[in-house]
Amino acid sequence: MTIRVQVQDGITRIELARPERKNAITAEMYGQLADALAAAARDDAVHAVVVHGSPTVFCAGNDIHDFLERPPVSGQSPSVRFMRALADQEKPVIAAVNGAAVGIGTTMLMHCDLVYCADDAMFSMPFVSLGLCPEFASSMLVPLSAGYHKAAEKLLFGEPISAEEALEMRIVNRLVPPGEVLEYAMHQARRFRALPPVALRETKRLLKAGQRAAVHLAMESELVTFSRLLGSPESHEALSAFLERRKPDFARAQSGAVNSTSTKE
Ligand code: COA
């Protein structure tokens, strides 16, 4: 099982369901996520979307095997399709976060409308330590929410972000006791059913309108750099080290001991 989609009582509930890999997202899962969001957008009976993970982990980021074997280097990649579908989603999207949200697990929250997390949830964007750079407009949206200096600290060092800090950084709406996050998100989603759908859709469109073009531009430009870095010896070393449960040796990477398939911008 990779993702589960349930459409019930006007709400599309999307569950990342790969707990044995901490809900790391594969290309196949990105495709399923994109399809689920497209279906929610098309279905007039759907009032809101809720995205969640498992009781102990939200998402460990992009699947690192996929990063090494099937890097998302084009605008047609399933991950790009998913993130565009999320950024452009007309219906309200609510995220319910328990446990860790790493890499794209945190990035995707920047595009959701409401984010509720457990008071012991942890967020991180460890792109630099993986030899990579921010993705899908996080270099723009994190500073916009948290201010430049806080965003710089979190994105340059890739430091973990506690739930309380995430609240201060304004990347989540509310902290909820761990066992109650999903139910609270579903409760908030159900509130949308009572609201007039056209006014709701237009209000979301207007809320996002001021930044829409800039978000898409940032997504395109980050993708160029991200794809180049994904082919670099540094990122091969960092990603291999994670899978081999060892510390990365960047001197080894620089000496050319690690294979590289570097692409040009
Ligand atoms: N891609 C592929 N496999 C992953 C993964 C990922 N992003 N994240 C975790 N896994 C795998 C681990 O390799 C491990 O596999 P194994 O049992 O075969 O060794 C399994 O999932 C369990 O992960 P583990 O790290 O042992 O769990 P944990 O509870 O100690 O830690 C996390 C959980 C989420 C904190 C940790 O797995 C983590 O930090 N992952 C993030 C990886 C990352 O940097 N992602 C960002 C990509 S941009």
mmCIF file of C-alpha atoms and ligand atoms in Angstrom:
data_model
loop_
_atom_site.group_PDB
_atom_site.id
_atom_site.type_symbol
_atom_site.label_atom_id
_atom_site.label_comp_id
_atom_site.label_asym_id
_atom_site.label_seq_id
_atom_site.Cartn_x
_atom_site.Cartn_y
_atom_site.Cartn_z
ATOM 1 C CA MET A 1 0.000 0.000 0.000
ATOM 2 C CA THR A 2 1.341 3.461 -0.791
ATOM 3 C CA ILE A 3 -1.498 5.944 -0.541
ATOM 4 C CA ARG A 4 -5.144 5.487 0.420
ATOM 5 C CA VAL A 5 -7.832 7.790 -0.894
ATOM 6 C CA GLN A 6 -11.298 7.893 0.612
ATOM 7 C CA VAL A 7 -14.063 10.183 -0.600
ATOM 8 C CA GLN A 8 -16.832 10.386 1.958
ATOM 9 C CA ASP A 9 -19.399 12.955 3.032
ATOM 10 C CA GLY A 10 -17.923 15.659 0.809
ATOM 11 C CA ILE A 11 -14.319 15.240 1.972
ATOM 12 C CA THR A 12 -11.414 13.642 0.126
ATOM 13 C CA ARG A 13 -9.104 12.086 2.658
ATOM 14 C CA ILE A 14 -5.629 11.231 1.374
ATOM 15 C CA GLU A 15 -3.418 9.060 3.559
ATOM 16 C CA LEU A 16 0.287 8.485 3.023
ATOM 17 C CA ALA A 17 0.355 4.794 3.843
ATOM 18 C CA ARG A 18 3.889 3.440 3.587
ATOM 19 C CA PRO A 19 4.826 3.298 7.267
ATOM 20 C CA GLU A 20 7.611 0.718 6.775
ATOM 21 C CA ARG A 21 9.510 3.482 4.913
ATOM 22 C CA LYS A 22 8.194 6.255 7.168
ATOM 23 C CA ASN A 23 5.835 7.338 4.362
ATOM 24 C CA ALA A 24 8.743 8.368 2.096
ATOM 25 C CA ILE A 25 7.153 9.248 -1.238
ATOM 26 C CA THR A 26 8.034 7.340 -4.418
ATOM 27 C CA ALA A 27 7.375 8.451 -8.011
ATOM 28 C CA GLU A 28 4.394 6.092 -8.095
ATOM 29 C CA MET A 29 2.948 7.709 -4.958
ATOM 30 C CA TYR A 30 3.432 11.221 -6.371
ATOM 31 C CA GLY A 31 1.429 10.131 -9.415
ATOM 32 C CA GLN A 32 -1.352 8.781 -7.188
ATOM 33 C CA LEU A 33 -1.341 11.960 -5.087
ATOM 34 C CA ALA A 34 -1.582 14.147 -8.206
ATOM 35 C CA ASP A 35 -4.478 12.037 -9.521
ATOM 36 C CA ALA A 36 -6.302 12.224 -6.180
ATOM 37 C CA LEU A 37 -5.993 16.021 -6.083
ATOM 38 C CA ALA A 38 -7.149 16.327 -9.702
ATOM 39 C CA ALA A 39 -10.174 14.131 -8.927
ATOM 40 C CA ALA A 40 -11.016 16.256 -5.863
ATOM 41 C CA ALA A 41 -10.827 19.434 -7.962
ATOM 42 C CA ARG A 42 -13.199 17.953 -10.584
ATOM 43 C CA ASP A 43 -15.766 16.540 -8.152
ATOM 44 C CA ASP A 44 -18.420 19.134 -7.230
ATOM 45 C CA ALA A 45 -19.439 16.976 -4.276
ATOM 46 C CA VAL A 46 -16.007 17.444 -2.655
ATOM 47 C CA HIS A 47 -15.759 20.454 -0.334
ATOM 48 C CA ALA A 48 -12.291 19.942 1.137
ATOM 49 C CA VAL A 49 -9.222 17.692 1.076
ATOM 50 C CA VAL A 50 -7.443 16.319 4.149
ATOM 51 C CA VAL A 51 -3.890 14.972 3.793
ATOM 52 C CA HIS A 52 -2.375 12.918 6.603
ATOM 53 C CA GLY A 53 0.193 10.244 7.344
ATOM 54 C CA SER A 54 0.410 7.532 9.989
ATOM 55 C CA PRO A 55 -0.119 7.983 13.739
ATOM 56 C CA THR A 56 3.668 8.211 14.311
ATOM 57 C CA VAL A 57 5.043 9.731 11.105
ATOM 58 C CA PHE A 58 3.720 12.168 8.521
ATOM 59 C CA CYS A 59 6.329 11.805 5.767
ATOM 60 C CA ALA A 60 10.104 11.162 5.594
ATOM 61 C CA GLY A 61 10.423 13.110 2.347
ATOM 62 C CA ASN A 62 11.161 11.936 -1.128
ATOM 63 C CA ASP A 63 12.146 8.267 -1.318
ATOM 64 C CA ILE A 64 15.921 8.361 -1.322
ATOM 65 C CA HIS A 65 16.261 5.262 -3.524
ATOM 66 C CA ASP A 66 14.151 7.118 -6.100
ATOM 67 C CA PHE A 67 16.342 10.226 -5.777
ATOM 68 C CA LEU A 68 19.340 8.067 -6.681
ATOM 69 C CA GLU A 69 17.714 5.865 -9.304
ATOM 70 C CA ARG A 70 14.903 7.971 -10.836
ATOM 71 C CA PRO A 71 15.743 11.618 -10.095
ATOM 72 C CA PRO A 72 12.897 14.060 -10.850
ATOM 73 C CA VAL A 73 14.714 16.183 -13.399
ATOM 74 C CA SER A 74 11.897 17.340 -15.660
ATOM 75 C CA GLY A 75 8.747 19.402 -15.394
ATOM 76 C CA GLN A 76 6.804 16.223 -16.273
ATOM 77 C CA SER A 77 8.029 14.289 -13.220
ATOM 78 C CA PRO A 78 5.264 12.909 -10.965
ATOM 79 C CA SER A 79 6.577 14.984 -8.013
ATOM 80 C CA VAL A 80 6.248 18.165 -10.090
ATOM 81 C CA ARG A 81 2.766 17.138 -11.228
ATOM 82 C CA PHE A 82 1.744 16.577 -7.599
ATOM 83 C CA MET A 83 3.135 19.846 -6.298
ATOM 84 C CA ARG A 84 1.562 21.840 -9.139
ATOM 85 C CA ALA A 85 -1.785 20.145 -8.422
ATOM 86 C CA LEU A 86 -1.408 21.065 -4.739
ATOM 87 C CA ALA A 87 -0.322 24.660 -5.390
ATOM 88 C CA ASP A 88 -3.229 25.143 -7.827
ATOM 89 C CA GLN A 89 -5.876 23.149 -5.905
ATOM 90 C CA GLU A 90 -9.193 25.034 -5.841
ATOM 91 C CA LYS A 91 -10.654 23.279 -2.803
ATOM 92 C CA PRO A 92 -9.314 23.940 0.705
ATOM 93 C CA VAL A 93 -6.536 21.515 1.673
ATOM 94 C CA ILE A 94 -5.928 20.678 5.331
ATOM 95 C CA ALA A 95 -2.854 18.789 6.553
ATOM 96 C CA ALA A 96 -2.848 16.713 9.746
ATOM 97 C CA VAL A 97 0.725 16.090 10.891
ATOM 98 C CA ASN A 98 1.830 13.508 13.443
ATOM 99 C CA GLY A 99 5.502 12.696 13.979
ATOM 100 C CA ALA A 100 8.186 13.743 11.492
ATOM 101 C CA ALA A 101 7.625 15.807 8.364
ATOM 102 C CA VAL A 102 10.926 15.860 6.463
ATOM 103 C CA GLY A 103 11.866 17.467 3.138
ATOM 104 C CA ILE A 104 8.842 17.450 0.889
ATOM 105 C CA GLY A 105 6.848 16.411 3.975
ATOM 106 C CA THR A 106 7.383 19.973 5.209
ATOM 107 C CA THR A 107 7.477 21.651 1.792
ATOM 108 C CA MET A 108 3.992 20.417 0.872
ATOM 109 C CA LEU A 109 2.589 22.059 4.029
ATOM 110 C CA MET A 110 3.591 25.457 2.668
ATOM 111 C CA HIS A 111 0.981 24.951 -0.071
ATOM 112 C CA CYS A 112 -1.837 23.694 2.174
ATOM 113 C CA ASP A 113 -4.443 26.138 3.490
ATOM 114 C CA LEU A 114 -4.589 24.880 7.074
ATOM 115 C CA VAL A 115 -1.997 22.818 8.934
ATOM 116 C CA TYR A 116 -2.688 21.113 12.264
ATOM 117 C CA CYS A 117 0.060 19.179 13.980
ATOM 118 C CA ALA A 118 0.687 17.134 17.096
ATOM 119 C CA ASP A 119 2.407 19.082 19.856
ATOM 120 C CA ASP A 120 5.352 16.653 19.527
ATOM 121 C CA ALA A 121 5.580 16.804 15.698
ATOM 122 C CA MET A 122 8.966 17.625 14.138
ATOM 123 C CA PHE A 123 9.633 19.348 10.852
ATOM 124 C CA SER A 124 12.844 19.651 8.845
ATOM 125 C CA MET A 125 14.144 20.737 5.486
ATOM 126 C CA PRO A 126 17.609 19.117 5.424
ATOM 127 C CA PHE A 127 18.284 19.991 1.798
ATOM 128 C CA VAL A 128 21.785 21.449 2.259
ATOM 129 C CA SER A 129 23.060 18.494 4.289
ATOM 130 C CA LEU A 130 21.790 16.233 1.485
ATOM 131 C CA GLY A 131 23.747 18.284 -1.087
ATOM 132 C CA LEU A 132 20.469 19.742 -2.398
ATOM 133 C CA CYS A 133 18.559 23.041 -2.294
ATOM 134 C CA PRO A 134 14.999 24.090 -1.372
ATOM 135 C CA GLU A 135 12.241 22.826 -3.637
ATOM 136 C CA PHE A 136 8.748 23.732 -4.799
ATOM 137 C CA ALA A 137 8.914 27.389 -3.746
ATOM 138 C CA SER A 138 10.029 26.739 -0.162
ATOM 139 C CA SER A 139 12.890 29.240 -0.633
ATOM 140 C CA MET A 140 10.153 31.836 -1.155
ATOM 141 C CA LEU A 141 7.323 30.619 1.081
ATOM 142 C CA VAL A 142 9.313 29.822 4.262
ATOM 143 C CA PRO A 143 10.800 33.361 4.517
ATOM 144 C CA LEU A 144 7.391 34.803 3.661
ATOM 145 C CA SER A 145 5.852 33.043 6.683
ATOM 146 C CA ALA A 146 8.744 33.026 9.136
ATOM 147 C CA GLY A 147 10.846 36.032 8.156
ATOM 148 C CA TYR A 148 14.197 35.875 6.374
ATOM 149 C CA HIS A 149 16.541 35.197 9.294
ATOM 150 C CA LYS A 150 14.525 32.363 10.820
ATOM 151 C CA ALA A 151 14.088 30.802 7.380
ATOM 152 C CA ALA A 152 17.821 31.138 6.694
ATOM 153 C CA GLU A 153 18.665 29.364 9.956
ATOM 154 C CA LYS A 154 16.306 26.500 9.184
ATOM 155 C CA LEU A 155 17.149 26.145 5.487
ATOM 156 C CA LEU A 156 20.927 26.689 5.668
ATOM 157 C CA PHE A 157 21.519 24.381 8.657
ATOM 158 C CA GLY A 158 18.535 22.111 7.962
ATOM 159 C CA GLU A 159 17.865 22.232 11.705
ATOM 160 C CA PRO A 160 14.817 20.381 13.051
ATOM 161 C CA ILE A 161 11.818 22.569 13.841
ATOM 162 C CA SER A 162 9.723 21.658 16.880
ATOM 163 C CA ALA A 163 5.947 21.997 16.782
ATOM 164 C CA GLU A 164 6.105 25.123 18.972
ATOM 165 C CA GLU A 165 8.716 26.664 16.700
ATOM 166 C CA ALA A 166 6.617 25.786 13.655
ATOM 167 C CA LEU A 167 3.741 27.692 15.253
ATOM 168 C CA GLU A 168 6.015 30.694 15.889
ATOM 169 C CA MET A 169 7.244 30.458 12.287
ATOM 170 C CA ARG A 170 3.603 30.551 11.184
ATOM 171 C CA ILE A 171 3.917 27.387 9.098
ATOM 172 C CA VAL A 172 1.229 25.607 11.151
ATOM 173 C CA ASN A 173 -2.123 26.860 12.452
ATOM 174 C CA ARG A 174 -2.488 25.001 15.710
ATOM 175 C CA LEU A 175 -0.929 22.330 17.942
ATOM 176 C CA VAL A 176 -3.220 19.502 18.970
ATOM 177 C CA PRO A 177 -2.666 16.526 21.341
ATOM 178 C CA PRO A 178 -1.069 13.710 19.270
ATOM 179 C CA GLY A 179 -4.063 11.351 19.332
ATOM 180 C CA GLU A 180 -6.485 14.059 18.192
ATOM 181 C CA VAL A 181 -4.828 15.650 15.150
ATOM 182 C CA LEU A 182 -6.618 13.762 12.391
ATOM 183 C CA GLU A 183 -10.017 14.089 14.049
ATOM 184 C CA TYR A 184 -9.477 17.829 14.519
ATOM 185 C CA ALA A 185 -8.485 18.215 10.843
ATOM 186 C CA MET A 186 -11.576 16.234 9.783
ATOM 187 C CA HIS A 187 -13.750 18.402 12.051
ATOM 188 C CA GLN A 188 -12.365 21.550 10.385
ATOM 189 C CA ALA A 189 -12.878 19.993 6.931
ATOM 190 C CA ARG A 190 -16.512 19.215 7.761
ATOM 191 C CA ARG A 191 -17.058 22.900 8.602
ATOM 192 C CA PHE A 192 -16.403 23.732 4.935
ATOM 193 C CA ARG A 193 -19.417 21.619 3.906
ATOM 194 C CA ALA A 194 -21.759 24.206 5.415
ATOM 195 C CA LEU A 195 -20.190 27.105 3.492
ATOM 196 C CA PRO A 196 -21.198 28.255 -0.012
ATOM 197 C CA PRO A 197 -18.747 26.502 -2.380
ATOM 198 C CA VAL A 198 -18.426 29.288 -4.966
ATOM 199 C CA ALA A 199 -17.597 31.967 -2.374
ATOM 200 C CA LEU A 200 -15.148 29.547 -0.744
ATOM 201 C CA ARG A 201 -13.415 28.775 -4.048
ATOM 202 C CA GLU A 202 -13.198 32.441 -5.047
ATOM 203 C CA THR A 203 -11.837 33.422 -1.624
ATOM 204 C CA LYS A 204 -9.102 30.791 -1.810
ATOM 205 C CA ARG A 205 -8.263 31.912 -5.355
ATOM 206 C CA LEU A 206 -7.968 35.536 -4.205
ATOM 207 C CA LEU A 207 -5.904 34.614 -1.128
ATOM 208 C CA LYS A 208 -3.385 32.856 -3.380
ATOM 209 C CA ALA A 209 -3.622 35.240 -6.362
ATOM 210 C CA GLY A 210 -0.998 37.701 -5.137
ATOM 211 C CA GLN A 211 1.708 35.045 -4.960
ATOM 212 C CA ARG A 212 0.610 32.551 -7.618
ATOM 213 C CA ALA A 213 2.902 33.716 -10.436
ATOM 214 C CA ALA A 214 5.868 34.120 -8.088
ATOM 215 C CA VAL A 215 5.284 30.643 -6.602
ATOM 216 C CA HIS A 216 5.312 29.040 -10.048
ATOM 217 C CA LEU A 217 8.430 30.983 -11.036
ATOM 218 C CA ALA A 218 10.201 29.898 -7.841
ATOM 219 C CA MET A 219 9.141 26.284 -8.435
ATOM 220 C CA GLU A 220 10.594 26.357 -11.968
ATOM 221 C CA SER A 221 13.855 27.964 -10.935
ATOM 222 C CA GLU A 222 14.364 25.706 -7.899
ATOM 223 C CA LEU A 223 13.720 22.651 -10.080
ATOM 224 C CA VAL A 224 16.591 23.601 -12.408
ATOM 225 C CA THR A 225 19.046 23.931 -9.519
ATOM 226 C CA PHE A 226 17.637 20.949 -7.591
ATOM 227 C CA SER A 227 17.982 18.680 -10.637
ATOM 228 C CA ARG A 228 21.567 19.807 -11.193
ATOM 229 C CA LEU A 229 22.467 19.246 -7.531
ATOM 230 C CA LEU A 230 20.756 15.845 -7.535
ATOM 231 C CA GLY A 231 23.319 14.764 -10.125
ATOM 232 C CA SER A 232 26.274 16.057 -8.103
ATOM 233 C CA PRO A 233 28.861 13.932 -6.257
ATOM 234 C CA GLU A 234 27.930 15.720 -2.994
ATOM 235 C CA SER A 235 24.303 14.659 -3.088
ATOM 236 C CA HIS A 236 25.165 11.100 -4.209
ATOM 237 C CA GLU A 237 27.452 10.836 -1.204
ATOM 238 C CA ALA A 238 24.898 12.306 1.244
ATOM 239 C CA LEU A 239 21.994 10.175 -0.044
ATOM 240 C CA SER A 240 24.077 6.974 -0.148
ATOM 241 C CA ALA A 241 25.336 7.690 3.371
ATOM 242 C CA PHE A 242 21.727 7.944 4.655
ATOM 243 C CA LEU A 243 20.829 4.579 3.155
ATOM 244 C CA GLU A 244 24.055 2.985 4.404
ATOM 245 C CA ARG A 245 23.505 4.485 7.895
ATOM 246 C CA ARG A 246 26.892 6.231 7.962
ATOM 247 C CA LYS A 247 28.152 9.824 8.083
ATOM 248 C CA PRO A 248 28.708 11.374 4.645
ATOM 249 C CA ASP A 249 32.320 11.941 3.583
ATOM 250 C CA PHE A 250 32.240 14.984 1.310
ATOM 251 C CA ALA A 251 36.039 14.934 0.835
ATOM 252 C CA ARG A 252 35.601 11.485 -0.722
ATOM 253 C CA ALA A 253 32.853 12.895 -2.956
ATOM 254 C CA GLN A 254 35.086 15.757 -4.098
ATOM 255 C CA SER A 255 37.963 13.430 -4.904
ATOM 256 C CA GLY A 256 35.666 11.780 -7.453
ATOM 257 C CA ALA A 257 35.354 8.473 -5.603
ATOM 258 C CA VAL A 258 31.562 8.783 -5.902
ATOM 259 C CA ASN A 259 29.979 8.453 -9.334
ATOM 260 C CA SER A 260 28.314 11.577 -10.687
ATOM 261 C CA THR A 261 25.812 12.135 -13.500
ATOM 262 C CA SER A 262 25.980 15.916 -13.328
ATOM 263 C CA THR A 263 23.668 17.795 -15.711
ATOM 264 C CA LYS A 264 24.051 21.372 -16.919
ATOM 265 C CA GLU A 265 21.552 24.168 -16.233
HETATM 266 N N1 COA B 1 13.653 7.256 1.595
HETATM 267 C C1 COA B 1 13.815 5.922 1.628
HETATM 268 N N2 COA B 1 13.808 5.216 2.772
HETATM 269 C C2 COA B 1 13.624 5.903 3.912
HETATM 270 C C3 COA B 1 13.442 7.292 3.939
HETATM 271 C C4 COA B 1 13.462 7.979 2.716
HETATM 272 N N3 COA B 1 13.290 9.303 2.648
HETATM 273 N N4 COA B 1 13.272 7.677 5.234
HETATM 274 C C5 COA B 1 13.359 6.565 5.984
HETATM 275 N N5 COA B 1 13.562 5.495 5.184
HETATM 276 C C6 COA B 1 13.738 4.094 5.573
HETATM 277 C C7 COA B 1 15.040 3.908 6.329
HETATM 278 O O1 COA B 1 16.132 3.764 5.421
HETATM 279 C C8 COA B 1 14.743 2.658 7.117
HETATM 280 O O2 COA B 1 14.889 1.555 6.247
HETATM 281 P P1 COA B 1 15.580 0.187 6.784
HETATM 282 O O3 COA B 1 14.684 -0.278 7.885
HETATM 283 O O4 COA B 1 15.585 -0.708 5.578
HETATM 284 O O5 COA B 1 16.951 0.586 7.263
HETATM 285 C C9 COA B 1 13.228 2.776 7.415
HETATM 286 O O6 COA B 1 12.710 3.723 6.474
HETATM 287 C C10 COA B 1 12.955 3.312 8.793
HETATM 288 O O7 COA B 1 13.634 4.566 8.925
HETATM 289 P P2 COA B 1 14.512 4.945 10.217
HETATM 290 O O8 COA B 1 15.404 6.084 9.838
HETATM 291 O O9 COA B 1 15.145 3.716 10.779
HETATM 292 O O10 COA B 1 13.336 5.428 11.216
HETATM 293 P P3 COA B 1 13.476 6.390 12.450
HETATM 294 O O11 COA B 1 12.195 6.267 13.196
HETATM 295 O O12 COA B 1 14.755 6.170 13.195
HETATM 296 O O13 COA B 1 13.555 7.872 11.824
HETATM 297 C C11 COA B 1 12.909 9.624 10.315
HETATM 298 C C12 COA B 1 12.465 8.371 11.075
HETATM 299 C C13 COA B 1 11.730 10.052 9.453
HETATM 300 C C14 COA B 1 13.263 10.733 11.303
HETATM 301 C C15 COA B 1 14.159 9.264 9.469
HETATM 302 O O14 COA B 1 13.899 8.080 8.715
HETATM 303 C C16 COA B 1 14.551 10.368 8.531
HETATM 304 O O15 COA B 1 15.098 11.383 8.934
HETATM 305 N N6 COA B 1 14.239 10.186 7.226
HETATM 306 C C17 COA B 1 14.356 11.301 6.365
HETATM 307 C C18 COA B 1 15.300 11.056 5.209
HETATM 308 C C19 COA B 1 15.521 12.353 4.516
HETATM 309 O O16 COA B 1 16.518 13.013 4.704
HETATM 310 N N7 COA B 1 14.546 12.753 3.676
HETATM 311 C C20 COA B 1 14.576 14.004 2.982
HETATM 312 C C21 COA B 1 14.680 13.808 1.524
HETATM 313 S S1 COA B 1 14.709 15.434 0.772
#
